[in-house]
Amino acid sequence: MQSAPATRREIPGATVARLPVYLRALRAAAAAGTDVISSEELAQAAGVRSSGLRKDLSFLGSYGVRGVGYDVEHLTEEISRELGLHREWAVAIIGMGNLGHALAAYSGFATRGFSVRWLVDADPAIIGQTIAGKEVISFAQFEPFADDGVIAVLATPPGSAQAVTDQVVALGIRSILNFAPIPVHVPDGVEVRKVDLATELQILAFHGQRAGVEA
């Protein structure tokens, strides 16, 4: 495999969104004992076109060997480094309702380089409870270090999402994953990713309906 860091360009957001998919496919290939994978095989595993995959990886300065493919271990390391997964990220789950409980118990965080370090809630009836082996704390007890690389996961009711976001930003956190079904506003320099499960289900319903009509 060859890399050309000097020619690396700004990576588009759409490409960044696909890198975790490639990484998952590469890890599955490695677990199956595959050392080298072709762009066609990797694209099929990731559910994309091989031409699009090659273009995405070119933004990393990564090019497979013609007629051979990509070294699985090397490409896994490249993508992991680009995604910032060479370090462990501390995660704070805020809002310990049903969704917060489920996220706290999700074992996939640890296997992908994310450590759930805090469970936070404002309800005195919930504060002090132990969920998935961790004690729920209040915001007054939540004291992350600005350089910790903290990601806040908002699992709050919609009515409190913005206020919680403001508190999180005031603590110096610059990365937020928002599960609340409303957009939140943040200052420049803060990155928010929104996860709207209802919207995703509606999109699937649309495609399911179309498939039924075409059949």
JSON list of C-alpha atoms in Angstrom, two decimals:
[
{"chain": "A", "resi": 1, "resn": "MET", "atom": "CA", "xyz": [0.00, 0.00, 0.00]},
{"chain": "A", "resi": 2, "resn": "GLN", "atom": "CA", "xyz": [1.14, 3.49, -0.80]},
{"chain": "A", "resi": 3, "resn": "SER", "atom": "CA", "xyz": [0.29, 6.70, 0.99]},
{"chain": "A", "resi": 4, "resn": "ALA", "atom": "CA", "xyz": [0.77, 10.25, -0.19]},
{"chain": "A", "resi": 5, "resn": "PRO", "atom": "CA", "xyz": [0.24, 12.58, 2.78]},
{"chain": "A", "resi": 6, "resn": "ALA", "atom": "CA", "xyz": [1.59, 15.55, 0.86]},
{"chain": "A", "resi": 7, "resn": "THR", "atom": "CA", "xyz": [-1.33, 15.37, -1.54]},
{"chain": "A", "resi": 8, "resn": "ARG", "atom": "CA", "xyz": [-4.03, 14.93, 1.10]},
{"chain": "A", "resi": 9, "resn": "ARG", "atom": "CA", "xyz": [-6.98, 17.25, 0.65]},
{"chain": "A", "resi": 10, "resn": "GLU", "atom": "CA", "xyz": [-9.69, 18.51, 2.95]},
{"chain": "A", "resi": 11, "resn": "ILE", "atom": "CA", "xyz": [-11.92, 15.50, 3.65]},
{"chain": "A", "resi": 12, "resn": "PRO", "atom": "CA", "xyz": [-15.60, 16.11, 2.76]},
{"chain": "A", "resi": 13, "resn": "GLY", "atom": "CA", "xyz": [-18.19, 15.50, 5.44]},
{"chain": "A", "resi": 14, "resn": "ALA", "atom": "CA", "xyz": [-19.85, 12.76, 3.39]},
{"chain": "A", "resi": 15, "resn": "THR", "atom": "CA", "xyz": [-16.55, 10.90, 3.20]},
{"chain": "A", "resi": 16, "resn": "VAL", "atom": "CA", "xyz": [-15.97, 11.26, 6.94]},
{"chain": "A", "resi": 17, "resn": "ALA", "atom": "CA", "xyz": [-19.43, 9.75, 7.53]},
{"chain": "A", "resi": 18, "resn": "ARG", "atom": "CA", "xyz": [-18.44, 6.67, 5.51]},
{"chain": "A", "resi": 19, "resn": "LEU", "atom": "CA", "xyz": [-15.05, 6.10, 7.15]},
{"chain": "A", "resi": 20, "resn": "PRO", "atom": "CA", "xyz": [-16.56, 4.29, 10.20]},
{"chain": "A", "resi": 21, "resn": "VAL", "atom": "CA", "xyz": [-18.40, 1.98, 7.78]},
{"chain": "A", "resi": 22, "resn": "TYR", "atom": "CA", "xyz": [-15.13, 1.12, 6.04]},
{"chain": "A", "resi": 23, "resn": "LEU", "atom": "CA", "xyz": [-13.47, 0.62, 9.40]},
{"chain": "A", "resi": 24, "resn": "ARG", "atom": "CA", "xyz": [-16.16, -1.81, 10.53]},
{"chain": "A", "resi": 25, "resn": "ALA", "atom": "CA", "xyz": [-15.82, -3.77, 7.27]},
{"chain": "A", "resi": 26, "resn": "LEU", "atom": "CA", "xyz": [-12.03, -3.87, 7.62]},
{"chain": "A", "resi": 27, "resn": "ARG", "atom": "CA", "xyz": [-12.24, -5.14, 11.19]},
{"chain": "A", "resi": 28, "resn": "ALA", "atom": "CA", "xyz": [-14.64, -7.86, 10.09]},
{"chain": "A", "resi": 29, "resn": "ALA", "atom": "CA", "xyz": [-12.23, -8.82, 7.30]},
{"chain": "A", "resi": 30, "resn": "ALA", "atom": "CA", "xyz": [-9.33, -8.94, 9.76]},
{"chain": "A", "resi": 31, "resn": "ALA", "atom": "CA", "xyz": [-11.37, -11.12, 12.14]},
{"chain": "A", "resi": 32, "resn": "ALA", "atom": "CA", "xyz": [-11.99, -13.51, 9.23]},
{"chain": "A", "resi": 33, "resn": "GLY", "atom": "CA", "xyz": [-8.23, -13.77, 8.63]},
{"chain": "A", "resi": 34, "resn": "THR", "atom": "CA", "xyz": [-8.06, -11.52, 5.55]},
{"chain": "A", "resi": 35, "resn": "ASP", "atom": "CA", "xyz": [-4.75, -9.69, 5.14]},
{"chain": "A", "resi": 36, "resn": "VAL", "atom": "CA", "xyz": [-5.39, -8.00, 1.77]},
{"chain": "A", "resi": 37, "resn": "ILE", "atom": "CA", "xyz": [-8.74, -6.87, 0.41]},
{"chain": "A", "resi": 38, "resn": "SER", "atom": "CA", "xyz": [-9.65, -5.52, -3.02]},
{"chain": "A", "resi": 39, "resn": "SER", "atom": "CA", "xyz": [-11.58, -2.27, -3.44]},
{"chain": "A", "resi": 40, "resn": "GLU", "atom": "CA", "xyz": [-14.48, -4.27, -4.88]},
{"chain": "A", "resi": 41, "resn": "GLU", "atom": "CA", "xyz": [-14.60, -6.58, -1.87]},
{"chain": "A", "resi": 42, "resn": "LEU", "atom": "CA", "xyz": [-14.33, -3.73, 0.62]},
{"chain": "A", "resi": 43, "resn": "ALA", "atom": "CA", "xyz": [-16.94, -1.68, -1.25]},
{"chain": "A", "resi": 44, "resn": "GLN", "atom": "CA", "xyz": [-19.36, -4.63, -1.26]},
{"chain": "A", "resi": 45, "resn": "ALA", "atom": "CA", "xyz": [-18.86, -5.17, 2.46]},
{"chain": "A", "resi": 46, "resn": "ALA", "atom": "CA", "xyz": [-19.46, -1.46, 3.09]},
{"chain": "A", "resi": 47, "resn": "GLY", "atom": "CA", "xyz": [-22.43, -1.19, 0.73]},
{"chain": "A", "resi": 48, "resn": "VAL", "atom": "CA", "xyz": [-20.90, 1.44, -1.58]},
{"chain": "A", "resi": 49, "resn": "ARG", "atom": "CA", "xyz": [-19.56, 1.59, -5.14]},
{"chain": "A", "resi": 50, "resn": "SER", "atom": "CA", "xyz": [-15.90, 0.67, -5.53]},
{"chain": "A", "resi": 51, "resn": "SER", "atom": "CA", "xyz": [-15.22, 3.89, -7.46]},
{"chain": "A", "resi": 52, "resn": "GLY", "atom": "CA", "xyz": [-16.67, 5.92, -4.59]},
{"chain": "A", "resi": 53, "resn": "LEU", "atom": "CA", "xyz": [-14.65, 3.97, -2.04]},
{"chain": "A", "resi": 54, "resn": "ARG", "atom": "CA", "xyz": [-11.41, 4.59, -3.95]},
{"chain": "A", "resi": 55, "resn": "LYS", "atom": "CA", "xyz": [-12.21, 8.28, -4.14]},
{"chain": "A", "resi": 56, "resn": "ASP", "atom": "CA", "xyz": [-12.97, 8.42, -0.40]},
{"chain": "A", "resi": 57, "resn": "LEU", "atom": "CA", "xyz": [-9.70, 6.71, 0.50]},
{"chain": "A", "resi": 58, "resn": "SER", "atom": "CA", "xyz": [-7.75, 8.98, -1.81]},
{"chain": "A", "resi": 59, "resn": "PHE", "atom": "CA", "xyz": [-8.61, 11.87, 0.52]},
{"chain": "A", "resi": 60, "resn": "LEU", "atom": "CA", "xyz": [-6.54, 10.04, 3.13]},
{"chain": "A", "resi": 61, "resn": "GLY", "atom": "CA", "xyz": [-3.68, 9.75, 0.65]},
{"chain": "A", "resi": 62, "resn": "SER", "atom": "CA", "xyz": [-4.27, 6.01, 0.63]},
{"chain": "A", "resi": 63, "resn": "TYR", "atom": "CA", "xyz": [-4.06, 4.00, -2.58]},
{"chain": "A", "resi": 64, "resn": "GLY", "atom": "CA", "xyz": [-4.25, 0.26, -2.95]},
{"chain": "A", "resi": 65, "resn": "VAL", "atom": "CA", "xyz": [-1.80, -1.72, -5.05]},
{"chain": "A", "resi": 66, "resn": "ARG", "atom": "CA", "xyz": [-3.25, -2.24, -8.54]},
{"chain": "A", "resi": 67, "resn": "GLY", "atom": "CA", "xyz": [-4.27, -5.83, -9.03]},
{"chain": "A", "resi": 68, "resn": "VAL", "atom": "CA", "xyz": [-3.71, -6.61, -5.35]},
{"chain": "A", "resi": 69, "resn": "GLY", "atom": "CA", "xyz": [-5.81, -4.32, -3.15]},
{"chain": "A", "resi": 70, "resn": "TYR", "atom": "CA", "xyz": [-5.45, -2.77, 0.29]},
{"chain": "A", "resi": 71, "resn": "ASP", "atom": "CA", "xyz": [-3.44, -4.06, 3.21]},
{"chain": "A", "resi": 72, "resn": "VAL", "atom": "CA", "xyz": [-6.18, -4.57, 5.81]},
{"chain": "A", "resi": 73, "resn": "GLU", "atom": "CA", "xyz": [-4.07, -3.82, 8.89]},
{"chain": "A", "resi": 74, "resn": "HIS", "atom": "CA", "xyz": [-2.47, -0.70, 7.40]},
{"chain": "A", "resi": 75, "resn": "LEU", "atom": "CA", "xyz": [-5.72, 0.74, 6.09]},
{"chain": "A", "resi": 76, "resn": "THR", "atom": "CA", "xyz": [-7.43, 0.04, 9.43]},
{"chain": "A", "resi": 77, "resn": "GLU", "atom": "CA", "xyz": [-4.69, 2.00, 11.18]},
{"chain": "A", "resi": 78, "resn": "GLU", "atom": "CA", "xyz": [-4.95, 4.88, 8.67]},
{"chain": "A", "resi": 79, "resn": "ILE", "atom": "CA", "xyz": [-8.70, 5.25, 9.08]},
{"chain": "A", "resi": 80, "resn": "SER", "atom": "CA", "xyz": [-8.52, 4.84, 12.87]},
{"chain": "A", "resi": 81, "resn": "ARG", "atom": "CA", "xyz": [-5.91, 7.59, 13.06]},
{"chain": "A", "resi": 82, "resn": "GLU", "atom": "CA", "xyz": [-7.95, 9.88, 10.78]},
{"chain": "A", "resi": 83, "resn": "LEU", "atom": "CA", "xyz": [-11.03, 9.35, 12.98]},
{"chain": "A", "resi": 84, "resn": "GLY", "atom": "CA", "xyz": [-9.04, 10.15, 16.12]},
{"chain": "A", "resi": 85, "resn": "LEU", "atom": "CA", "xyz": [-9.35, 6.61, 17.47]},
{"chain": "A", "resi": 86, "resn": "HIS", "atom": "CA", "xyz": [-5.68, 6.35, 18.38]},
{"chain": "A", "resi": 87, "resn": "ARG", "atom": "CA", "xyz": [-6.76, 7.63, 21.81]},
{"chain": "A", "resi": 88, "resn": "GLU", "atom": "CA", "xyz": [-9.60, 6.77, 24.16]},
{"chain": "A", "resi": 89, "resn": "TRP", "atom": "CA", "xyz": [-12.51, 9.22, 24.26]},
{"chain": "A", "resi": 90, "resn": "ALA", "atom": "CA", "xyz": [-14.45, 9.83, 27.46]},
{"chain": "A", "resi": 91, "resn": "VAL", "atom": "CA", "xyz": [-18.23, 9.78, 27.08]},
{"chain": "A", "resi": 92, "resn": "ALA", "atom": "CA", "xyz": [-20.81, 11.47, 29.30]},
{"chain": "A", "resi": 93, "resn": "ILE", "atom": "CA", "xyz": [-24.39, 10.25, 28.88]},
{"chain": "A", "resi": 94, "resn": "ILE", "atom": "CA", "xyz": [-26.76, 12.98, 30.03]},
{"chain": "A", "resi": 95, "resn": "GLY", "atom": "CA", "xyz": [-30.38, 12.08, 30.74]},
{"chain": "A", "resi": 96, "resn": "MET", "atom": "CA", "xyz": [-31.00, 8.69, 32.31]},
{"chain": "A", "resi": 97, "resn": "GLY", "atom": "CA", "xyz": [-34.43, 7.85, 31.01]},
{"chain": "A", "resi": 98, "resn": "ASN", "atom": "CA", "xyz": [-35.10, 4.69, 28.99]},
{"chain": "A", "resi": 99, "resn": "LEU", "atom": "CA", "xyz": [-32.74, 5.73, 26.19]},
{"chain": "A", "resi": 100, "resn": "GLY", "atom": "CA", "xyz": [-30.02, 6.80, 28.60]},
{"chain": "A", "resi": 101, "resn": "HIS", "atom": "CA", "xyz": [-30.29, 3.44, 30.39]},
{"chain": "A", "resi": 102, "resn": "ALA", "atom": "CA", "xyz": [-29.92, 1.60, 27.07]},
{"chain": "A", "resi": 103, "resn": "LEU", "atom": "CA", "xyz": [-26.93, 3.68, 26.00]},
{"chain": "A", "resi": 104, "resn": "ALA", "atom": "CA", "xyz": [-25.23, 3.20, 29.36]},
{"chain": "A", "resi": 105, "resn": "ALA", "atom": "CA", "xyz": [-25.52, -0.58, 28.96]},
{"chain": "A", "resi": 106, "resn": "TYR", "atom": "CA", "xyz": [-24.28, -0.62, 25.36]},
{"chain": "A", "resi": 107, "resn": "SER", "atom": "CA", "xyz": [-21.04, -2.63, 25.26]},
{"chain": "A", "resi": 108, "resn": "GLY", "atom": "CA", "xyz": [-20.07, -1.41, 21.79]},
{"chain": "A", "resi": 109, "resn": "PHE", "atom": "CA", "xyz": [-18.63, 1.85, 23.12]},
{"chain": "A", "resi": 110, "resn": "ALA", "atom": "CA", "xyz": [-15.68, 0.17, 24.83]},
{"chain": "A", "resi": 111, "resn": "THR", "atom": "CA", "xyz": [-14.77, -1.97, 21.83]},
{"chain": "A", "resi": 112, "resn": "ARG", "atom": "CA", "xyz": [-14.52, 1.10, 19.60]},
{"chain": "A", "resi": 113, "resn": "GLY", "atom": "CA", "xyz": [-12.34, 3.30, 21.79]},
{"chain": "A", "resi": 114, "resn": "PHE", "atom": "CA", "xyz": [-15.01, 5.12, 23.81]},
{"chain": "A", "resi": 115, "resn": "SER", "atom": "CA", "xyz": [-15.21, 4.94, 27.60]},
{"chain": "A", "resi": 116, "resn": "VAL", "atom": "CA", "xyz": [-18.49, 5.84, 29.29]},
{"chain": "A", "resi": 117, "resn": "ARG", "atom": "CA", "xyz": [-17.14, 7.74, 32.28]},
{"chain": "A", "resi": 118, "resn": "TRP", "atom": "CA", "xyz": [-20.15, 9.72, 33.53]},
{"chain": "A", "resi": 119, "resn": "LEU", "atom": "CA", "xyz": [-23.91, 9.21, 33.78]},
{"chain": "A", "resi": 120, "resn": "VAL", "atom": "CA", "xyz": [-25.59, 12.53, 34.50]},
{"chain": "A", "resi": 121, "resn": "ASP", "atom": "CA", "xyz": [-29.15, 13.49, 35.41]},
{"chain": "A", "resi": 122, "resn": "ALA", "atom": "CA", "xyz": [-30.99, 16.37, 37.07]},
{"chain": "A", "resi": 123, "resn": "ASP", "atom": "CA", "xyz": [-33.66, 14.28, 38.83]},
{"chain": "A", "resi": 124, "resn": "PRO", "atom": "CA", "xyz": [-32.87, 13.83, 42.56]},
{"chain": "A", "resi": 125, "resn": "ALA", "atom": "CA", "xyz": [-34.72, 10.50, 42.44]},
{"chain": "A", "resi": 126, "resn": "ILE", "atom": "CA", "xyz": [-32.25, 9.18, 39.85]},
{"chain": "A", "resi": 127, "resn": "ILE", "atom": "CA", "xyz": [-29.03, 10.77, 41.12]},
{"chain": "A", "resi": 128, "resn": "GLY", "atom": "CA", "xyz": [-27.12, 8.24, 43.20]},
{"chain": "A", "resi": 129, "resn": "GLN", "atom": "CA", "xyz": [-28.60, 5.20, 41.46]},
{"chain": "A", "resi": 130, "resn": "THR", "atom": "CA", "xyz": [-26.23, 2.69, 39.90]},
{"chain": "A", "resi": 131, "resn": "ILE", "atom": "CA", "xyz": [-26.84, 1.97, 36.23]},
{"chain": "A", "resi": 132, "resn": "ALA", "atom": "CA", "xyz": [-24.67, -0.44, 34.24]},
{"chain": "A", "resi": 133, "resn": "GLY", "atom": "CA", "xyz": [-22.12, -0.37, 37.04]},
{"chain": "A", "resi": 134, "resn": "LYS", "atom": "CA", "xyz": [-21.83, 3.42, 37.27]},
{"chain": "A", "resi": 135, "resn": "GLU", "atom": "CA", "xyz": [-23.35, 5.87, 39.72]},
{"chain": "A", "resi": 136, "resn": "VAL", "atom": "CA", "xyz": [-25.56, 8.61, 38.29]},
{"chain": "A", "resi": 137, "resn": "ILE", "atom": "CA", "xyz": [-24.29, 12.05, 39.25]},
{"chain": "A", "resi": 138, "resn": "SER", "atom": "CA", "xyz": [-25.68, 15.57, 39.10]},
{"chain": "A", "resi": 139, "resn": "PHE", "atom": "CA", "xyz": [-24.39, 18.39, 36.92]},
{"chain": "A", "resi": 140, "resn": "ALA", "atom": "CA", "xyz": [-22.78, 19.91, 40.01]},
{"chain": "A", "resi": 141, "resn": "GLN", "atom": "CA", "xyz": [-20.66, 16.74, 40.31]},
{"chain": "A", "resi": 142, "resn": "PHE", "atom": "CA", "xyz": [-19.84, 16.60, 36.59]},
{"chain": "A", "resi": 143, "resn": "GLU", "atom": "CA", "xyz": [-16.33, 18.02, 36.25]},
{"chain": "A", "resi": 144, "resn": "PRO", "atom": "CA", "xyz": [-14.66, 16.91, 33.01]},
{"chain": "A", "resi": 145, "resn": "PHE", "atom": "CA", "xyz": [-11.25, 18.28, 32.08]},
{"chain": "A", "resi": 146, "resn": "ALA", "atom": "CA", "xyz": [-11.32, 20.41, 28.93]},
{"chain": "A", "resi": 147, "resn": "ASP", "atom": "CA", "xyz": [-8.45, 18.44, 27.41]},
{"chain": "A", "resi": 148, "resn": "ASP", "atom": "CA", "xyz": [-9.99, 15.05, 28.21]},
{"chain": "A", "resi": 149, "resn": "GLY", "atom": "CA", "xyz": [-11.48, 14.62, 24.75]},
{"chain": "A", "resi": 150, "resn": "VAL", "atom": "CA", "xyz": [-15.00, 14.38, 26.15]},
{"chain": "A", "resi": 151, "resn": "ILE", "atom": "CA", "xyz": [-18.06, 13.62, 24.04]},
{"chain": "A", "resi": 152, "resn": "ALA", "atom": "CA", "xyz": [-21.44, 14.46, 25.55]},
{"chain": "A", "resi": 153, "resn": "VAL", "atom": "CA", "xyz": [-24.37, 12.25, 24.56]},
{"chain": "A", "resi": 154, "resn": "LEU", "atom": "CA", "xyz": [-27.69, 14.00, 25.10]},
{"chain": "A", "resi": 155, "resn": "ALA", "atom": "CA", "xyz": [-30.56, 11.64, 25.88]},
{"chain": "A", "resi": 156, "resn": "THR", "atom": "CA", "xyz": [-32.70, 14.33, 27.50]},
{"chain": "A", "resi": 157, "resn": "PRO", "atom": "CA", "xyz": [-36.36, 15.27, 26.95]},
{"chain": "A", "resi": 158, "resn": "PRO", "atom": "CA", "xyz": [-36.73, 17.86, 24.17]},
{"chain": "A", "resi": 159, "resn": "GLY", "atom": "CA", "xyz": [-37.75, 20.61, 26.59]},
{"chain": "A", "resi": 160, "resn": "SER", "atom": "CA", "xyz": [-34.41, 20.55, 28.38]},
{"chain": "A", "resi": 161, "resn": "ALA", "atom": "CA", "xyz": [-32.10, 19.79, 25.46]},
{"chain": "A", "resi": 162, "resn": "GLN", "atom": "CA", "xyz": [-30.98, 23.36, 24.81]},
{"chain": "A", "resi": 163, "resn": "ALA", "atom": "CA", "xyz": [-30.40, 24.18, 28.48]},
{"chain": "A", "resi": 164, "resn": "VAL", "atom": "CA", "xyz": [-28.35, 21.00, 28.88]},
{"chain": "A", "resi": 165, "resn": "THR", "atom": "CA", "xyz": [-26.41, 21.84, 25.73]},
{"chain": "A", "resi": 166, "resn": "ASP", "atom": "CA", "xyz": [-25.58, 25.28, 27.14]},
{"chain": "A", "resi": 167, "resn": "GLN", "atom": "CA", "xyz": [-24.34, 23.66, 30.36]},
{"chain": "A", "resi": 168, "resn": "VAL", "atom": "CA", "xyz": [-22.21, 21.17, 28.43]},
{"chain": "A", "resi": 169, "resn": "VAL", "atom": "CA", "xyz": [-20.65, 23.90, 26.30]},
{"chain": "A", "resi": 170, "resn": "ALA", "atom": "CA", "xyz": [-19.95, 26.00, 29.40]},
{"chain": "A", "resi": 171, "resn": "LEU", "atom": "CA", "xyz": [-17.95, 23.05, 30.78]},
{"chain": "A", "resi": 172, "resn": "GLY", "atom": "CA", "xyz": [-15.68, 23.20, 27.75]},
{"chain": "A", "resi": 173, "resn": "ILE", "atom": "CA", "xyz": [-17.05, 20.20, 25.86]},
{"chain": "A", "resi": 174, "resn": "ARG", "atom": "CA", "xyz": [-16.84, 20.67, 22.10]},
{"chain": "A", "resi": 175, "resn": "SER", "atom": "CA", "xyz": [-18.37, 17.40, 20.80]},
{"chain": "A", "resi": 176, "resn": "ILE", "atom": "CA", "xyz": [-22.06, 16.56, 21.28]},
{"chain": "A", "resi": 177, "resn": "LEU", "atom": "CA", "xyz": [-24.21, 13.67, 20.08]},
{"chain": "A", "resi": 178, "resn": "ASN", "atom": "CA", "xyz": [-27.82, 14.76, 20.32]},
{"chain": "A", "resi": 179, "resn": "PHE", "atom": "CA", "xyz": [-30.61, 12.17, 20.60]},
{"chain": "A", "resi": 180, "resn": "ALA", "atom": "CA", "xyz": [-33.22, 14.77, 21.60]},
{"chain": "A", "resi": 181, "resn": "PRO", "atom": "CA", "xyz": [-35.80, 15.20, 18.79]},
{"chain": "A", "resi": 182, "resn": "ILE", "atom": "CA", "xyz": [-35.07, 18.91, 18.38]},
{"chain": "A", "resi": 183, "resn": "PRO", "atom": "CA", "xyz": [-32.08, 20.82, 17.02]},
{"chain": "A", "resi": 184, "resn": "VAL", "atom": "CA", "xyz": [-29.82, 22.55, 19.52]},
{"chain": "A", "resi": 185, "resn": "HIS", "atom": "CA", "xyz": [-27.83, 25.72, 18.93]},
{"chain": "A", "resi": 186, "resn": "VAL", "atom": "CA", "xyz": [-24.14, 25.89, 19.74]},
{"chain": "A", "resi": 187, "resn": "PRO", "atom": "CA", "xyz": [-21.39, 28.47, 19.26]},
{"chain": "A", "resi": 188, "resn": "ASP", "atom": "CA", "xyz": [-18.69, 28.17, 16.61]},
{"chain": "A", "resi": 189, "resn": "GLY", "atom": "CA", "xyz": [-16.14, 25.52, 17.43]},
{"chain": "A", "resi": 190, "resn": "VAL", "atom": "CA", "xyz": [-18.67, 23.05, 18.86]},
{"chain": "A", "resi": 191, "resn": "GLU", "atom": "CA", "xyz": [-19.62, 20.04, 16.74]},
{"chain": "A", "resi": 192, "resn": "VAL", "atom": "CA", "xyz": [-23.11, 18.52, 17.07]},
{"chain": "A", "resi": 193, "resn": "ARG", "atom": "CA", "xyz": [-24.30, 15.31, 15.45]},
{"chain": "A", "resi": 194, "resn": "LYS", "atom": "CA", "xyz": [-28.05, 14.70, 15.60]},
{"chain": "A", "resi": 195, "resn": "VAL", "atom": "CA", "xyz": [-29.55, 11.23, 15.82]},
{"chain": "A", "resi": 196, "resn": "ASP", "atom": "CA", "xyz": [-33.30, 11.24, 15.15]},
{"chain": "A", "resi": 197, "resn": "LEU", "atom": "CA", "xyz": [-34.61, 7.69, 15.36]},
{"chain": "A", "resi": 198, "resn": "ALA", "atom": "CA", "xyz": [-38.17, 8.67, 14.37]},
{"chain": "A", "resi": 199, "resn": "THR", "atom": "CA", "xyz": [-36.93, 10.39, 11.21]},
{"chain": "A", "resi": 200, "resn": "GLU", "atom": "CA", "xyz": [-34.88, 7.33, 10.25]},
{"chain": "A", "resi": 201, "resn": "LEU", "atom": "CA", "xyz": [-37.93, 5.10, 10.75]},
{"chain": "A", "resi": 202, "resn": "GLN", "atom": "CA", "xyz": [-40.02, 7.44, 8.58]},
{"chain": "A", "resi": 203, "resn": "ILE", "atom": "CA", "xyz": [-37.43, 7.24, 5.81]},
{"chain": "A", "resi": 204, "resn": "LEU", "atom": "CA", "xyz": [-37.49, 3.45, 6.03]},
{"chain": "A", "resi": 205, "resn": "ALA", "atom": "CA", "xyz": [-41.30, 3.53, 5.91]},
{"chain": "A", "resi": 206, "resn": "PHE", "atom": "CA", "xyz": [-41.11, 5.62, 2.74]},
{"chain": "A", "resi": 207, "resn": "HIS", "atom": "CA", "xyz": [-38.78, 3.15, 1.03]},
{"chain": "A", "resi": 208, "resn": "GLY", "atom": "CA", "xyz": [-40.81, 0.20, 2.28]},
{"chain": "A", "resi": 209, "resn": "GLN", "atom": "CA", "xyz": [-43.97, 1.72, 0.86]},
{"chain": "A", "resi": 210, "resn": "ARG", "atom": "CA", "xyz": [-42.28, 2.40, -2.48]},
{"chain": "A", "resi": 211, "resn": "ALA", "atom": "CA", "xyz": [-41.00, -1.18, -2.64]},
{"chain": "A", "resi": 212, "resn": "GLY", "atom": "CA", "xyz": [-44.52, -2.46, -1.97]},
{"chain": "A", "resi": 213, "resn": "VAL", "atom": "CA", "xyz": [-46.01, -0.31, -4.74]},
{"chain": "A", "resi": 214, "resn": "GLU", "atom": "CA", "xyz": [-43.36, -1.36, -7.26]},
{"chain": "A", "resi": 215, "resn": "ALA", "atom": "CA", "xyz": [-43.89, -5.01, -6.42]}
]
